mmCIF file of C-alpha atoms in Angstrom:
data_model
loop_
_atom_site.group_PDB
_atom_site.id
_atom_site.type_symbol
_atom_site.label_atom_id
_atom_site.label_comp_id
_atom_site.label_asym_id
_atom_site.label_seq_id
_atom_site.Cartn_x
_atom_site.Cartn_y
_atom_site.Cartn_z
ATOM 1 C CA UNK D 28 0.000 0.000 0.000
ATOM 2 C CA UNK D 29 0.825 4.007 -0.522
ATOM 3 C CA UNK D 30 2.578 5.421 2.414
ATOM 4 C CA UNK D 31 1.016 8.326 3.985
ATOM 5 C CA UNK D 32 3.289 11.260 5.065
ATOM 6 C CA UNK D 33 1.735 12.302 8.449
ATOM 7 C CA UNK D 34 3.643 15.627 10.631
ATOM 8 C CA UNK D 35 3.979 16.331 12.818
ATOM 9 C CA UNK D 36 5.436 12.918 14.755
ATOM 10 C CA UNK D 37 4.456 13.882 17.904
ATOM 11 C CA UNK D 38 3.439 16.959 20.095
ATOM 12 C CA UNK D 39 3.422 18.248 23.490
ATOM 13 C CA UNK D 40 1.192 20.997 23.847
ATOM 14 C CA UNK D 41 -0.230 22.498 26.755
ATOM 15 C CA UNK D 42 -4.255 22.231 27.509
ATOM 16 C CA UNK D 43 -6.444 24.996 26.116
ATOM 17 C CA UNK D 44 -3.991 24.885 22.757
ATOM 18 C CA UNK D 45 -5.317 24.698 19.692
ATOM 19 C CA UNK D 46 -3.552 21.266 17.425
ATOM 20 C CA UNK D 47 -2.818 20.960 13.772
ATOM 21 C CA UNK D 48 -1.965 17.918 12.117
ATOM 22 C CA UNK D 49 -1.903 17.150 8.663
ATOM 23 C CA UNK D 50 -1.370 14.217 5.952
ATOM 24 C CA UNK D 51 0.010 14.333 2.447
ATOM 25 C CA UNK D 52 0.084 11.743 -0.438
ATOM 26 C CA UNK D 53 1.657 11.486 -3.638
ATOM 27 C CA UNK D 54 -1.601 10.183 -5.306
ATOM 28 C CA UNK D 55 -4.866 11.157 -5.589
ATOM 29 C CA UNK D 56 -7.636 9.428 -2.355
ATOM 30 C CA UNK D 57 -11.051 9.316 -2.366
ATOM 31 C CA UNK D 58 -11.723 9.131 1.001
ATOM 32 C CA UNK D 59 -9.593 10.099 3.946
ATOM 33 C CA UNK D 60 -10.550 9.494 7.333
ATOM 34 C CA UNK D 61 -8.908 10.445 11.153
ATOM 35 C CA UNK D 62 -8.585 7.640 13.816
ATOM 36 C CA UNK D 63 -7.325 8.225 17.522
ATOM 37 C CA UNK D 64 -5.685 5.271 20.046
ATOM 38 C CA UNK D 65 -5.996 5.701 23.150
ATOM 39 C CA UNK D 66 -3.387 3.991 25.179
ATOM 40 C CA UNK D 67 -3.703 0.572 25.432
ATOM 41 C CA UNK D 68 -6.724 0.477 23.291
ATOM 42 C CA UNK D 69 -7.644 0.047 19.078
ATOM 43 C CA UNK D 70 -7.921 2.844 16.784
ATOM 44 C CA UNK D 71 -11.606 5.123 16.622
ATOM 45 C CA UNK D 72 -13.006 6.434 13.798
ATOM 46 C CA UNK D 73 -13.409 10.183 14.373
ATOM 47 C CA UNK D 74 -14.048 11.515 10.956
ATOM 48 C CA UNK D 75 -14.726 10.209 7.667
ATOM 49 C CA UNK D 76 -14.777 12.599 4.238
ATOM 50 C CA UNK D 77 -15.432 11.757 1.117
ATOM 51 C CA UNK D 78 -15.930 15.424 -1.116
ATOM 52 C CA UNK D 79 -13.000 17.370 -2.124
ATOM 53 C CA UNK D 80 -13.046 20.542 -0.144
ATOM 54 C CA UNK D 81 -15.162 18.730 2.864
ATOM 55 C CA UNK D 82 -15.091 20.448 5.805
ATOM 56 C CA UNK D 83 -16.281 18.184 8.849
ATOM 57 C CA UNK D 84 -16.595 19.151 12.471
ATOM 58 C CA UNK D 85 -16.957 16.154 15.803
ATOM 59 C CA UNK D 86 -17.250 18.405 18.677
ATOM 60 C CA UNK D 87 -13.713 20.192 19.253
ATOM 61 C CA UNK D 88 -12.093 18.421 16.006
ATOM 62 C CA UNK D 89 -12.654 19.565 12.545
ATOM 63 C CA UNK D 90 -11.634 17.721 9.596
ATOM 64 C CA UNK D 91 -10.817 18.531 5.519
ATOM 65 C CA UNK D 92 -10.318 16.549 2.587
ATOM 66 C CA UNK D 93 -8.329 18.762 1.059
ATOM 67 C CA UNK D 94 -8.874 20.067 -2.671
ATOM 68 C CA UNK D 95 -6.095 18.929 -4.928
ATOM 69 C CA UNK D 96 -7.175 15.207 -3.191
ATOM 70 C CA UNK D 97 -3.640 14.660 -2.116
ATOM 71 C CA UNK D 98 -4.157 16.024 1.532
ATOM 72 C CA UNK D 99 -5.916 16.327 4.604
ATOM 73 C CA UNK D 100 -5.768 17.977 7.868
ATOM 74 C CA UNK D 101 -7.022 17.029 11.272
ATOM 75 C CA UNK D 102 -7.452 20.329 14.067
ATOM 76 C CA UNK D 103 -8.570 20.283 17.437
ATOM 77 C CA UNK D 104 -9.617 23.311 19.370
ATOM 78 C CA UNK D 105 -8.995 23.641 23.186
ATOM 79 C CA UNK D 106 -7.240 20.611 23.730
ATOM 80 C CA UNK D 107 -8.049 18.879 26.703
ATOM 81 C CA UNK D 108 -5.846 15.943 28.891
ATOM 82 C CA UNK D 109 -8.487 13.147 27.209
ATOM 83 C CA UNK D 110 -7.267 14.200 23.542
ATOM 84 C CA UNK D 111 -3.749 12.522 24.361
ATOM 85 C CA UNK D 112 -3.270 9.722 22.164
ATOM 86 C CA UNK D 113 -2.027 8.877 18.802
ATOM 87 C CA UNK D 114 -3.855 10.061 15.715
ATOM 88 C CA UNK D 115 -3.713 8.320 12.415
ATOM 89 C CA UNK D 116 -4.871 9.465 9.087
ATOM 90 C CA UNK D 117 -5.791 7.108 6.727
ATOM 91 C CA UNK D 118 -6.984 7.391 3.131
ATOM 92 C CA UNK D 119 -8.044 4.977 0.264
ATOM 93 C CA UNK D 120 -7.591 5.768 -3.671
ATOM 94 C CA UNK D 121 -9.508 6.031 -6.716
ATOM 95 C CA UNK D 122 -8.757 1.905 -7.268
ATOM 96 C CA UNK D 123 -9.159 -0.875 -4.580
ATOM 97 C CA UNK D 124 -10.245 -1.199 -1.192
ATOM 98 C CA UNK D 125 -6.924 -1.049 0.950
ATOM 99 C CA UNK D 126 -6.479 2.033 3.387
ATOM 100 C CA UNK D 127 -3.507 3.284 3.951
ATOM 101 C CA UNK D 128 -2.179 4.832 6.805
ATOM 102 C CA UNK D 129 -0.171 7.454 8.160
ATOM 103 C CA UNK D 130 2.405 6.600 10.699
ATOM 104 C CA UNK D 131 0.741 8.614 13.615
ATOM 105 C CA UNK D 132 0.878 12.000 15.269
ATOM 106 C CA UNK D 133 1.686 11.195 19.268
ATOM 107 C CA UNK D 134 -0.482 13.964 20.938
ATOM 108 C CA UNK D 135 0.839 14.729 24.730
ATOM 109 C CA UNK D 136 -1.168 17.013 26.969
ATOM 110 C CA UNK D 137 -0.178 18.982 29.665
ATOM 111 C CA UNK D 138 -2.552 20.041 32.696
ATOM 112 C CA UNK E 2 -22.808 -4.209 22.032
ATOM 113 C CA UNK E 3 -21.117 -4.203 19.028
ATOM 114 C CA UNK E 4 -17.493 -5.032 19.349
ATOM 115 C CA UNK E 5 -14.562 -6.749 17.752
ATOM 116 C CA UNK E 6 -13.248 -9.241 19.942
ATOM 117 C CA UNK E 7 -9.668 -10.820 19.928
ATOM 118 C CA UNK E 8 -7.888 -13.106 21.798
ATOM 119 C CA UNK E 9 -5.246 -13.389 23.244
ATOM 120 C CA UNK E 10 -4.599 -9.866 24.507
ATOM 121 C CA UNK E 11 -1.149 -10.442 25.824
ATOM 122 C CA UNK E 12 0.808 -13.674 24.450
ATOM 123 C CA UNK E 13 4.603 -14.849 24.878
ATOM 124 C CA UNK E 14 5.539 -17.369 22.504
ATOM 125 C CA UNK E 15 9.000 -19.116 21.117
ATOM 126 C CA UNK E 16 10.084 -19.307 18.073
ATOM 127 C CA UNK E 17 8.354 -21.987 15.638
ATOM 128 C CA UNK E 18 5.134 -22.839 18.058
ATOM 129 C CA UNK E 19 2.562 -21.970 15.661
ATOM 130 C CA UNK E 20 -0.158 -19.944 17.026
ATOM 131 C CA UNK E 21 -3.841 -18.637 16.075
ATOM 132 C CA UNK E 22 -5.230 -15.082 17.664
ATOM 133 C CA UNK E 23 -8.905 -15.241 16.971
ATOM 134 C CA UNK E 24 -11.354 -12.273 15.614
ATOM 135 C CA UNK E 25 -14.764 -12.427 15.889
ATOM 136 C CA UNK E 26 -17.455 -9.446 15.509
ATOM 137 C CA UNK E 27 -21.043 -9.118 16.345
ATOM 138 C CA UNK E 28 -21.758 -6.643 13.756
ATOM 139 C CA UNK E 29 -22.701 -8.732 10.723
ATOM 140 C CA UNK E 30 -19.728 -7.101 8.814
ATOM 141 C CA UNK E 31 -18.500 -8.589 5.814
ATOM 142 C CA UNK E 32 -15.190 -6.857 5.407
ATOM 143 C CA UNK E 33 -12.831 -7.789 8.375
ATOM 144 C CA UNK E 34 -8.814 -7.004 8.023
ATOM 145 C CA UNK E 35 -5.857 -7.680 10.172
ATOM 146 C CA UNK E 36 -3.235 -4.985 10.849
ATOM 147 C CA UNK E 37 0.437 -5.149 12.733
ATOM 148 C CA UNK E 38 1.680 -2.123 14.517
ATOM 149 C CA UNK E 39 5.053 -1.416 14.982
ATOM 150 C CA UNK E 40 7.203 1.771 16.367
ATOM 151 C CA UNK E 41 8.151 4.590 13.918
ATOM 152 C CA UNK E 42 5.576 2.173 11.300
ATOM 153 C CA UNK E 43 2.281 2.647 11.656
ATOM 154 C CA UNK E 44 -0.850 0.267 10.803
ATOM 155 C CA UNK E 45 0.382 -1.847 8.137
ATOM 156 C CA UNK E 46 -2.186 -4.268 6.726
ATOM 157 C CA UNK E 47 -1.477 -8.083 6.633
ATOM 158 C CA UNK E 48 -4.754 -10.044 5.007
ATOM 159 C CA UNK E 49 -7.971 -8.854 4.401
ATOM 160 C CA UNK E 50 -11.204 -10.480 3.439
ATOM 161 C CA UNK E 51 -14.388 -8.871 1.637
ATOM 162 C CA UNK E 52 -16.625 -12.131 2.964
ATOM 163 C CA UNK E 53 -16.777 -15.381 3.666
ATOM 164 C CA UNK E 54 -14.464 -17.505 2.043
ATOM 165 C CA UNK E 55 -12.552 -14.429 -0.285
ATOM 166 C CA UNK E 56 -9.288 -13.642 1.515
ATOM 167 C CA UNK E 57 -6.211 -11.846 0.194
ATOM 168 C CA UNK E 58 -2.874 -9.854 0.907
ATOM 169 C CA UNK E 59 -2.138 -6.926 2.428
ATOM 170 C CA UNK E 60 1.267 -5.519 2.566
ATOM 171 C CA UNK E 61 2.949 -7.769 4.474
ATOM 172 C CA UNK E 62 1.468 -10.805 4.524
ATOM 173 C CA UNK E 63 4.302 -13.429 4.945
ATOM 174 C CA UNK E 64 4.500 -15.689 7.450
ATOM 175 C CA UNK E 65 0.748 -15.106 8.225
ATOM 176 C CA UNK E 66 -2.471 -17.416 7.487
ATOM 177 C CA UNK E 67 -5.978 -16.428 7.352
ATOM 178 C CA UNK E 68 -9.313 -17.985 7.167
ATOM 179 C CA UNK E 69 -13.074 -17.253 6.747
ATOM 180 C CA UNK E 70 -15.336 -19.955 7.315
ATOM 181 C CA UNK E 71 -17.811 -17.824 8.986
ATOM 182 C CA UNK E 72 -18.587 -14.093 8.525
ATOM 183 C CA UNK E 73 -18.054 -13.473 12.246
ATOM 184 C CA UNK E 74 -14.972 -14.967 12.832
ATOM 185 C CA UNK E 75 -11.098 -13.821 11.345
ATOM 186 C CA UNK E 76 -8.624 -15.728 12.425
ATOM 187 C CA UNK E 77 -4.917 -15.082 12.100
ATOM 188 C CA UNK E 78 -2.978 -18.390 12.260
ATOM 189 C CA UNK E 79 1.422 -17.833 12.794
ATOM 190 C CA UNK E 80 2.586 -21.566 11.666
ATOM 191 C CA UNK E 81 6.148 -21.157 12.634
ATOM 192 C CA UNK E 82 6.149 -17.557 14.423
ATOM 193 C CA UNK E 83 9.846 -15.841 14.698
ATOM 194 C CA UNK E 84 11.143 -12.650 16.499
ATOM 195 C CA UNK E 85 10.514 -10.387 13.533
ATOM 196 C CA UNK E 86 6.542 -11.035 14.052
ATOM 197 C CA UNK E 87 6.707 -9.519 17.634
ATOM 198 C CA UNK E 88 3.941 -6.554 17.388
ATOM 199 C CA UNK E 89 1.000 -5.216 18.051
ATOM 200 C CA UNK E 90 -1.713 -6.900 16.243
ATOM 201 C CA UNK E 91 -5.506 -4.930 15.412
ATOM 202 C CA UNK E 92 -8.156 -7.160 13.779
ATOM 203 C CA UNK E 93 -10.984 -4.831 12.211
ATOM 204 C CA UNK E 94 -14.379 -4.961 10.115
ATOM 205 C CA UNK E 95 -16.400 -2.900 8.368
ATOM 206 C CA UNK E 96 -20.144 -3.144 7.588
ATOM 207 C CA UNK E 97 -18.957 -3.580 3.539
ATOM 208 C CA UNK E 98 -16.189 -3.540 0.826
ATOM 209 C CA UNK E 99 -17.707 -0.050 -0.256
ATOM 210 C CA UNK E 100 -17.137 1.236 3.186
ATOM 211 C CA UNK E 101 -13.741 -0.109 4.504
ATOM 212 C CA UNK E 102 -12.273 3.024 5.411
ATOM 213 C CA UNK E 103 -15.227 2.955 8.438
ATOM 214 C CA UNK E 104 -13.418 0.496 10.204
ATOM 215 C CA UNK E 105 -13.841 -1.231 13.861
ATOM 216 C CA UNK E 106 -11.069 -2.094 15.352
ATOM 217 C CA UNK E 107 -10.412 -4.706 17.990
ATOM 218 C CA UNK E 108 -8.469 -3.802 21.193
ATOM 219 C CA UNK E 109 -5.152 -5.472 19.678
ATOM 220 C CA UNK E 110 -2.979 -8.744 20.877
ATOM 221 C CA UNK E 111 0.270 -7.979 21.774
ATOM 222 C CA UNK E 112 2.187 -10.835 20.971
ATOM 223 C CA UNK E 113 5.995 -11.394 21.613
ATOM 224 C CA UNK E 114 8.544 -14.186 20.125
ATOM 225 C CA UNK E 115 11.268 -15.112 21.833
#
């Protein structure tokens, strides 16, 4: 499968920040979606697009697919200590089924 | 409530004792995948299978078996595991092929070779 290029790696931010991640490929998706692990636990869906030049919201997190179809960002507002965790983007092109992932964006919280 | 199950969670195993971490889901899915995660690697897919009895590849599929007898069930069968294979492993479904990106994902089986 492609290999996503997700950035940042990993962040320590301090709660009430704001958070911006993004993901980049070299080919064109159809869909791109956001997961977060918790510790210890399996990846959750938190957004799913499917337009070019959607624009999602889930509570403090809003999502886009970006428009040239090779991108996507992920922001949360007024990060909190439960947003910790590592965030995966994932996306799946104009042929097949297979998803491909980023390597994660390790999210660290500080009181 | 709908859920992906695997087991085992934790399992420490030696080189060459084949081995079978089991999948099952409640959710009448027909797309189920299994995924290894590794430091500094990400989710990297291993087999996949749109339904019962259609399996096939992921990325890095050697070493690993899979069957699907049943649409619930997903299991992922090491015959001889080795060191290399020590990960993180994620079993997931989706409700179809036209929706895998809308994946459940188990709670993972850390497994270790020794």
């Amino acid at each position: 499968g492609q290999q996503l290029n997700q950035s940042p790696q990993s962040m320590f931010i301090q709660e009430g920040e704001d958070v911006s991640m993004n993901c980049t490929s070299s080919s064109i998706f159809n869909t791109w979606l956001w997961y977060k692990q918790d510790p210890g636990e399996g990846p959750v869906l938190l957004i799913a697009l499917y337009k070019a030049g959607e624009l999602t919201s889930n509570g403090r997190l809003t999502a886009q697919f970006g428009i040239t179809r090779k991108d996507s960002f992920l922001n949360i507002s007024a990060s909190i200590p439960s947003d910790v965790g590592i965030y995966f983007c994932a996306g799946r092109g104009i042929s097949g089924y297979a998803l491909n992932f980023g390597k994660g964006t390790s999210l660290l919280v500080t009181p | 409530e709908a859920q992906v199950t695997q087991n085992p969670r934790y399992l420490i195993t030696v080189t060459g004792k084949k081995l079978t971490v089991t999948c099952s889901q409640n959710m009448n899915h027909e797309y189920m995948s299994w995924y290894r995660q590794d430091p500094g690697l990400g989710l990297r897919q291993i087999y996949y299978s749109m339904n019962v009895e259609v399996t096939d590849k992921g990325d890095v599929p050697e070493g690993y078996k899979v069957s699907r007898k049943e649409k619930r069930n997903f299991p992922l069968i090491l015959e001889s595991p080795s060191p290399n294979q020590t990960s993180l492993y994620f079993c997931a479904s989706s409700l179809s092929v036209a929706n895998t990106g809308e994946l459940f994902f188990g709670e993972g089986s850390r497994l270790t070779v020794l």
